Tab-separated table of C-alpha atoms and ligand atoms in Angstrom:
chain	number	residue	atom	x	y	z
A	16	MET	CA	-0.359	0.342	-0.006
A	17	SER	CA	2.791	2.254	-1.152
A	18	LEU	CA	1.641	4.687	-3.421
A	19	PRO	CA	4.326	6.947	-4.199
A	20	ASN	CA	1.935	10.489	-4.306
A	21	GLY	CA	-1.341	10.019	-2.228
A	22	ARG	CA	-4.182	12.289	-3.002
A	23	LEU	CA	-4.071	12.869	0.913
A	24	THR	CA	-0.817	12.709	1.727
A	25	GLY	CA	0.103	14.877	4.903
A	26	LYS	CA	-3.371	15.076	5.735
A	27	VAL	CA	-5.010	14.322	8.690
A	28	ALA	CA	-8.623	13.648	8.992
A	29	LEU	CA	-11.153	12.321	11.595
A	30	ILE	CA	-14.102	10.071	9.986
A	31	THR	CA	-17.169	9.629	12.334
A	32	GLY	CA	-19.317	6.039	11.983
A	33	ALA	CA	-16.167	4.699	10.560
A	34	THR	CA	-16.922	1.021	10.896
A	35	GLY	CA	-20.438	1.115	9.486
A	36	GLY	CA	-20.260	0.581	5.358
A	37	ILE	CA	-19.739	4.055	3.904
A	38	GLY	CA	-17.178	4.807	6.957
A	39	LEU	CA	-15.449	1.889	6.690
A	40	ALA	CA	-15.203	2.090	2.906
A	41	THR	CA	-13.874	5.861	3.787
A	42	ALA	CA	-11.495	5.340	6.195
A	43	GLU	CA	-9.887	2.055	3.833
A	44	LEU	CA	-9.118	4.470	0.497
A	45	PHE	CA	-8.175	7.250	2.956
A	46	ALA	CA	-5.453	5.309	4.141
A	47	ARG	CA	-4.740	3.776	0.973
A	48	GLU	CA	-4.255	8.243	-0.213
A	49	HIS	CA	-2.081	8.408	2.773
A	50	ALA	CA	-3.710	10.327	5.309
A	51	ARG	CA	-3.514	10.264	9.084
A	52	LEU	CA	-6.540	8.689	10.210
A	53	VAL	CA	-8.975	9.268	13.287
A	54	ILE	CA	-11.324	6.643	13.581
A	55	THR	CA	-14.391	6.717	15.613
A	56	ASP	CA	-17.435	4.641	15.863
A	57	LEU	CA	-19.274	3.858	18.518
A	58	ASP	CA	-18.046	0.484	19.450
A	59	GLU	CA	-14.246	0.792	21.028
A	60	ASP	CA	-14.001	-2.940	20.170
A	61	ALA	CA	-14.891	-2.605	16.197
A	62	VAL	CA	-12.744	0.893	16.096
A	63	GLU	CA	-9.671	-1.065	17.496
A	64	THR	CA	-9.840	-3.670	15.317
A	65	LEU	CA	-9.991	-1.293	12.327
A	66	ALA	CA	-7.117	0.686	13.600
A	67	ALA	CA	-4.721	-2.209	14.245
A	68	ARG	CA	-5.549	-3.444	10.103
A	69	LEU	CA	-5.342	-0.087	8.645
A	70	ARG	CA	-1.432	0.377	10.521
A	71	ALA	CA	-0.506	-3.181	9.969
A	72	ASP	CA	-1.046	-1.857	6.246
A	73	GLY	CA	1.279	1.487	7.225
A	74	ALA	CA	-1.028	3.970	8.135
A	75	GLU	CA	-1.231	5.983	11.031
A	76	VAL	CA	-3.991	5.987	12.747
A	77	LEU	CA	-5.762	7.198	15.905
A	78	GLY	CA	-8.837	4.936	16.765
A	79	ALA	CA	-11.660	6.319	19.119
A	80	ALA	CA	-14.794	5.590	20.333
A	81	LEU	CA	-17.215	8.772	19.730
A	82	ASP	CA	-20.801	9.033	19.898
A	83	VAL	CA	-21.508	12.028	18.023
A	84	SER	CA	-24.487	13.019	19.927
A	85	SER	CA	-22.295	14.214	22.606
A	86	ALA	CA	-20.120	17.190	23.164
A	87	GLN	CA	-18.183	15.881	25.610
A	88	GLN	CA	-17.404	12.953	23.482
A	89	TRP	CA	-16.441	15.266	20.557
A	90	ALA	CA	-14.704	17.842	23.284
A	91	ARG	CA	-11.993	14.597	24.052
A	92	VAL	CA	-11.574	13.051	20.700
A	93	VAL	CA	-10.953	16.513	19.385
A	94	GLU	CA	-8.285	17.094	21.546
A	95	SER	CA	-6.373	13.676	21.574
A	96	THR	CA	-6.462	14.651	18.041
A	97	GLY	CA	-4.807	17.722	18.765
A	98	ARG	CA	-2.103	15.944	20.524
A	99	GLN	CA	-1.573	13.011	18.359
A	100	PHE	CA	-1.336	14.577	14.889
A	101	GLY	CA	-1.234	18.808	16.170
A	102	GLY	CA	-3.894	19.372	14.033
A	103	LEU	CA	-7.294	18.299	11.630
A	104	ASP	CA	-7.056	19.002	7.806
A	105	ILE	CA	-10.620	17.073	7.429
A	106	LEU	CA	-13.149	16.203	8.986
A	107	ILE	CA	-16.045	13.381	7.663
A	108	ASN	CA	-19.213	12.913	9.549
A	109	VAL	CA	-20.585	9.715	8.457
A	110	ALA	CA	-22.039	8.349	11.441
A	111	GLY	CA	-25.909	8.208	11.041
A	112	VAL	CA	-29.159	6.780	11.852
A	113	VAL	CA	-32.332	5.695	10.417
A	114	ASP	CA	-36.320	5.412	11.534
A	115	TRP	CA	-38.708	4.487	8.588
A	116	GLY	CA	-41.932	5.581	10.685
A	117	GLY	CA	-44.037	8.553	8.773
A	118	VAL	CA	-45.066	11.290	10.152
A	119	GLU	CA	-48.100	9.885	12.801
A	120	ASP	CA	-46.225	6.370	13.824
A	121	THR	CA	-42.441	7.721	14.927
A	122	GLU	CA	-42.451	7.526	18.099
A	123	HIS	CA	-41.133	10.709	19.879
A	124	ASP	CA	-37.815	8.594	20.876
A	125	ALA	CA	-36.676	8.026	17.658
A	126	TRP	CA	-37.299	11.268	15.954
A	127	ASP	CA	-35.157	12.367	19.155
A	128	ARG	CA	-32.615	10.030	18.530
A	129	VAL	CA	-32.183	10.758	14.724
A	130	ILE	CA	-32.256	13.971	15.251
A	131	ALA	CA	-29.418	13.464	17.502
A	132	VAL	CA	-27.223	11.687	15.768
A	133	ASN	CA	-27.913	12.534	12.287
A	134	GLN	CA	-28.379	16.839	12.828
A	135	THR	CA	-26.810	17.473	15.946
A	136	GLY	CA	-23.847	15.295	15.897
A	137	THR	CA	-23.608	16.938	12.159
A	138	TRP	CA	-23.187	20.313	14.075
A	139	LEU	CA	-21.260	19.442	17.055
A	140	GLY	CA	-18.688	18.130	14.659
A	141	MET	CA	-18.310	21.126	12.341
A	142	LYS	CA	-18.280	23.362	16.072
A	143	THR	CA	-15.916	21.211	18.106
A	144	ALA	CA	-13.054	20.344	15.304
A	145	MET	CA	-13.901	23.735	13.501
A	146	PRO	CA	-10.737	25.568	15.964
A	147	LEU	CA	-8.651	22.213	14.319
A	148	LEU	CA	-10.241	23.261	11.067
A	149	ARG	CA	-9.058	26.661	10.452
A	150	ALA	CA	-5.771	26.346	11.877
A	151	SER	CA	-4.765	24.064	8.946
A	152	GLY	CA	-5.336	26.942	6.398
A	153	ALA	CA	-7.078	24.679	3.740
A	154	ALA	CA	-9.760	22.467	5.502
A	155	SER	CA	-12.559	20.168	4.423
A	156	ILE	CA	-15.258	19.083	6.198
A	157	VAL	CA	-17.981	16.563	3.954
A	158	ASN	CA	-21.192	16.068	5.739
A	159	THR	CA	-23.338	12.892	4.762
A	160	SER	CA	-26.954	13.876	4.008
A	161	SER	CA	-28.960	11.677	1.499
A	162	VAL	CA	-31.320	11.966	-1.428
A	163	LEU	CA	-33.831	11.585	1.107
A	164	GLY	CA	-32.060	15.131	2.613
A	165	ILE	CA	-33.510	16.167	-1.080
A	166	VAL	CA	-36.789	14.696	-2.088
A	167	GLY	CA	-39.232	13.529	-0.162
A	168	SER	CA	-40.512	9.706	-0.198
A	169	GLY	CA	-43.813	9.117	1.786
A	170	GLY	CA	-41.948	7.884	5.366
A	171	ALA	CA	-38.581	8.056	7.148
A	172	ALA	CA	-40.078	11.344	8.764
A	173	ALA	CA	-37.194	12.275	11.387
A	174	TYR	CA	-34.452	10.721	8.514
A	175	HIS	CA	-35.988	13.190	5.909
A	176	ALA	CA	-35.953	16.200	8.442
A	177	SER	CA	-32.592	15.306	9.464
A	178	LYS	CA	-30.752	14.989	6.297
A	179	GLY	CA	-32.802	18.232	4.598
A	180	ALA	CA	-31.025	20.112	7.807
A	181	VAL	CA	-27.618	18.419	7.158
A	182	ARG	CA	-27.558	19.863	3.386
A	183	LEU	CA	-28.778	23.454	4.867
A	184	LEU	CA	-26.170	23.462	7.697
A	185	THR	CA	-23.773	22.448	4.943
A	186	LYS	CA	-24.417	25.304	3.116
A	187	THR	CA	-24.686	28.345	5.441
A	188	ALA	CA	-21.080	26.745	7.052
A	189	ALA	CA	-19.602	26.872	3.729
A	190	VAL	CA	-20.704	30.503	3.394
A	191	GLU	CA	-19.739	31.413	6.678
A	192	TYR	CA	-16.200	29.850	6.225
A	193	ALA	CA	-15.385	30.385	2.905
A	194	THR	CA	-12.722	33.207	3.178
A	195	ARG	CA	-11.636	31.216	6.247
A	196	GLY	CA	-9.440	28.217	4.987
A	197	VAL	CA	-13.062	25.395	5.603
A	198	ARG	CA	-14.561	24.328	2.809
A	199	VAL	CA	-18.007	22.802	3.908
A	200	ASN	CA	-19.990	20.362	0.735
A	201	SER	CA	-21.931	17.849	1.080
A	202	VAL	CA	-22.735	13.982	0.079
A	203	HIS	CA	-25.881	12.714	-0.495
A	204	PRO	CA	-25.798	8.695	-1.279
A	205	GLY	CA	-28.872	7.010	-2.951
A	206	VAL	CA	-29.563	3.529	-2.428
A	207	ILE	CA	-26.368	2.228	-0.971
A	208	ALA	CA	-25.434	-1.301	-0.218
A	209	THR	CA	-24.702	-1.040	3.573
A	210	PRO	CA	-25.425	-2.769	6.956
A	211	MET	CA	-27.773	0.151	7.100
A	212	ILE	CA	-30.519	-1.251	4.467
A	213	GLN	CA	-29.337	-4.623	4.227
A	214	ASP	CA	-31.909	-6.359	5.348
A	215	ILE	CA	-34.266	-4.585	3.145
A	216	LEU	CA	-31.852	-5.129	0.172
A	217	ASP	CA	-31.440	-9.214	1.219
A	218	GLU	CA	-35.839	-8.969	1.602
A	219	GLN	CA	-36.269	-7.290	-1.815
A	220	GLY	CA	-33.360	-7.808	-4.320
A	221	ASP	CA	-33.549	-5.493	-7.410
A	222	GLU	CA	-37.127	-5.378	-7.366
A	223	GLN	CA	-36.565	-3.065	-4.117
A	224	PRO	CA	-38.634	0.107	-5.261
A	225	ASP	CA	-35.387	2.528	-4.911
A	226	ILE	CA	-33.657	0.601	-7.132
A	227	VAL	CA	-35.833	0.038	-9.869
A	228	ARG	CA	-36.666	3.457	-9.894
A	229	THR	CA	-32.661	3.968	-10.234
A	230	PRO	CA	-31.958	4.441	-13.459
A	231	MET	CA	-28.733	2.256	-13.531
A	232	ARG	CA	-31.412	-0.689	-11.609
A	233	ARG	CA	-28.870	-1.522	-8.945
A	234	ALA	CA	-27.187	-0.035	-5.243
A	235	GLY	CA	-24.336	1.910	-5.230
A	236	LEU	CA	-21.082	0.496	-3.056
A	237	ALA	CA	-19.907	2.000	-0.491
A	238	VAL	CA	-16.686	2.726	-1.889
A	239	GLU	CA	-18.320	4.664	-4.554
A	240	ILE	CA	-19.659	7.269	-2.292
A	241	ALA	CA	-16.056	7.298	-0.752
A	242	TYR	CA	-14.424	8.260	-4.017
A	243	ALA	CA	-16.939	11.226	-3.781
A	244	MET	CA	-15.558	11.976	0.132
A	245	LEU	CA	-12.149	11.580	-1.224
A	246	PHE	CA	-12.682	14.217	-4.439
A	247	LEU	CA	-14.495	17.049	-1.760
A	248	ALA	CA	-11.826	16.057	0.727
A	249	SER	CA	-8.893	16.457	-1.534
A	250	ALA	CA	-7.081	19.729	-2.713
A	251	GLU	CA	-8.608	18.855	-6.067
A	252	SER	CA	-11.988	20.289	-4.890
A	253	SER	CA	-10.469	23.594	-4.304
A	254	TYR	CA	-12.834	25.931	-5.567
A	255	ILE	CA	-15.910	23.570	-4.387
A	256	THR	CA	-18.179	25.007	-1.318
A	257	GLY	CA	-21.432	24.699	-0.138
A	258	ALA	CA	-21.664	22.104	-2.911
A	259	GLU	CA	-24.188	19.450	-2.621
A	260	LEU	CA	-22.602	15.995	-4.625
A	261	VAL	CA	-25.539	13.344	-5.482
A	262	VAL	CA	-24.180	10.394	-6.001
A	263	ASP	CA	-27.488	8.208	-6.694
A	264	GLY	CA	-27.193	5.794	-10.178
A	265	GLY	CA	-29.361	8.812	-11.291
A	266	LEU	CA	-32.648	8.494	-8.874
A	267	THR	CA	-32.780	11.901	-8.390
A	268	ALA	CA	-32.561	12.855	-11.865
A	269	HIS	CA	-35.869	12.350	-13.176
B	320	NAD	P1	-24.474	2.087	8.865
B	320	NAD	O1	-25.379	1.557	9.404
B	320	NAD	O2	-23.156	1.040	7.919
B	320	NAD	O3	-23.078	2.786	8.745
B	320	NAD	C1	-23.721	3.747	10.178
B	320	NAD	C2	-22.154	3.804	11.046
B	320	NAD	O4	-22.733	5.262	11.720
B	320	NAD	C3	-22.516	3.111	12.092
B	320	NAD	O5	-21.159	2.326	11.867
B	320	NAD	C4	-23.218	3.328	13.486
B	320	NAD	O6	-21.996	2.431	14.423
B	320	NAD	C5	-22.173	4.444	13.383
B	320	NAD	N1	-23.794	4.960	14.201
B	320	NAD	C6	-24.697	4.894	14.928
B	320	NAD	N2	-25.289	5.884	15.560
B	320	NAD	C7	-23.776	7.174	16.006
B	320	NAD	C8	-23.528	7.719	16.862
B	320	NAD	N3	-24.081	8.581	17.922
B	320	NAD	N4	-21.936	8.014	17.323
B	320	NAD	C9	-21.190	7.447	16.354
B	320	NAD	N5	-21.193	6.415	15.350
B	320	NAD	C10	-22.688	6.115	15.181
B	320	NAD	O7	-24.666	3.025	7.539
B	320	NAD	P2	-24.185	3.714	6.199
B	320	NAD	O8	-24.982	3.560	5.063
B	320	NAD	O9	-22.980	3.396	5.885
B	320	NAD	O10	-24.467	4.982	6.378
B	320	NAD	C11	-23.598	6.027	6.908
B	320	NAD	C12	-24.082	7.039	6.759
B	320	NAD	O11	-24.224	7.448	5.040
B	320	NAD	C13	-24.867	7.796	7.258
B	320	NAD	O12	-25.194	9.265	7.747
B	320	NAD	C14	-26.116	7.302	6.586
B	320	NAD	O13	-27.769	8.185	6.945
B	320	NAD	C15	-25.828	7.829	5.018
B	320	NAD	N6	-26.735	7.295	3.686
B	320	NAD	C16	-26.798	6.018	3.566
B	320	NAD	C17	-27.932	5.527	2.721
B	320	NAD	C18	-27.577	4.045	2.173
B	320	NAD	O14	-28.150	3.835	1.232
B	320	NAD	N7	-26.786	3.474	2.776
B	320	NAD	C19	-28.159	6.144	1.717
B	320	NAD	C20	-27.803	7.689	2.309
B	320	NAD	C21	-27.482	8.392	3.431
């Protein structure tokens, strides 16, 4: 795994939800592109196992348990990042949860949890990491929204609300930090084969209604989202801020 010129050489990148489908693919890709990584997720053992594997492949990795809805845990992880790496250049907010309930059948607890993780967690990450990111001088934040942050589907009320919020939070942060060395963009995956929706895909296969409506007629792969993260994280996208990068096989093109 020693590429002579990684696309993220010298950059420190923090990834949340890094042991899930999209987070894992992003962590692996960023390691191949020579980022120095802070990988975080809820389960400390899973984080350590991944950190050990990436280190064995030659990457420099700090692993830390992080519930993104906790301001205290964010403070601890950002502090450890500064101590270990001396700064932070890239923040990739991937952690997320879904609840499929519509407006009337969403439980209040489920609503609160989805908003706390997807929406508040994204804001807390940006807020807490921003001093280190500003100090970088050429930093990038990528927030994970969804196609369900752009269009309605008739269900998943809390999820839509949270992902729509991530979309606009991204844009306003992009404007706020445009002249302060921090770009902020969002990625909007369509139907991606990850543990989050694997049971639905296993049950319904290619007849799953959103796959039927996807012009490319297949689910996306986690690595296909990771490549979008990589582009927005790297200097290749240096004039792009406040953008929403849709990666959905054409699902929202019609
Ligand atoms: P996943 O379930 O495989 O991964 C989500 C990860 O987030 C898990 O590792 C989980 O432990 C972690 N997580 C959950 N709650 C957390 C918390 N409070 N703090 C920290 N980590 C937490 O799902 P995925 O498909 O890889 O999802 C990644 C992101 O992509 C999510 O934001 C999701 O909403 C978004 N997304 C997924 C799809 C899809 O079809 N899979 C589509 C659009 C958007």
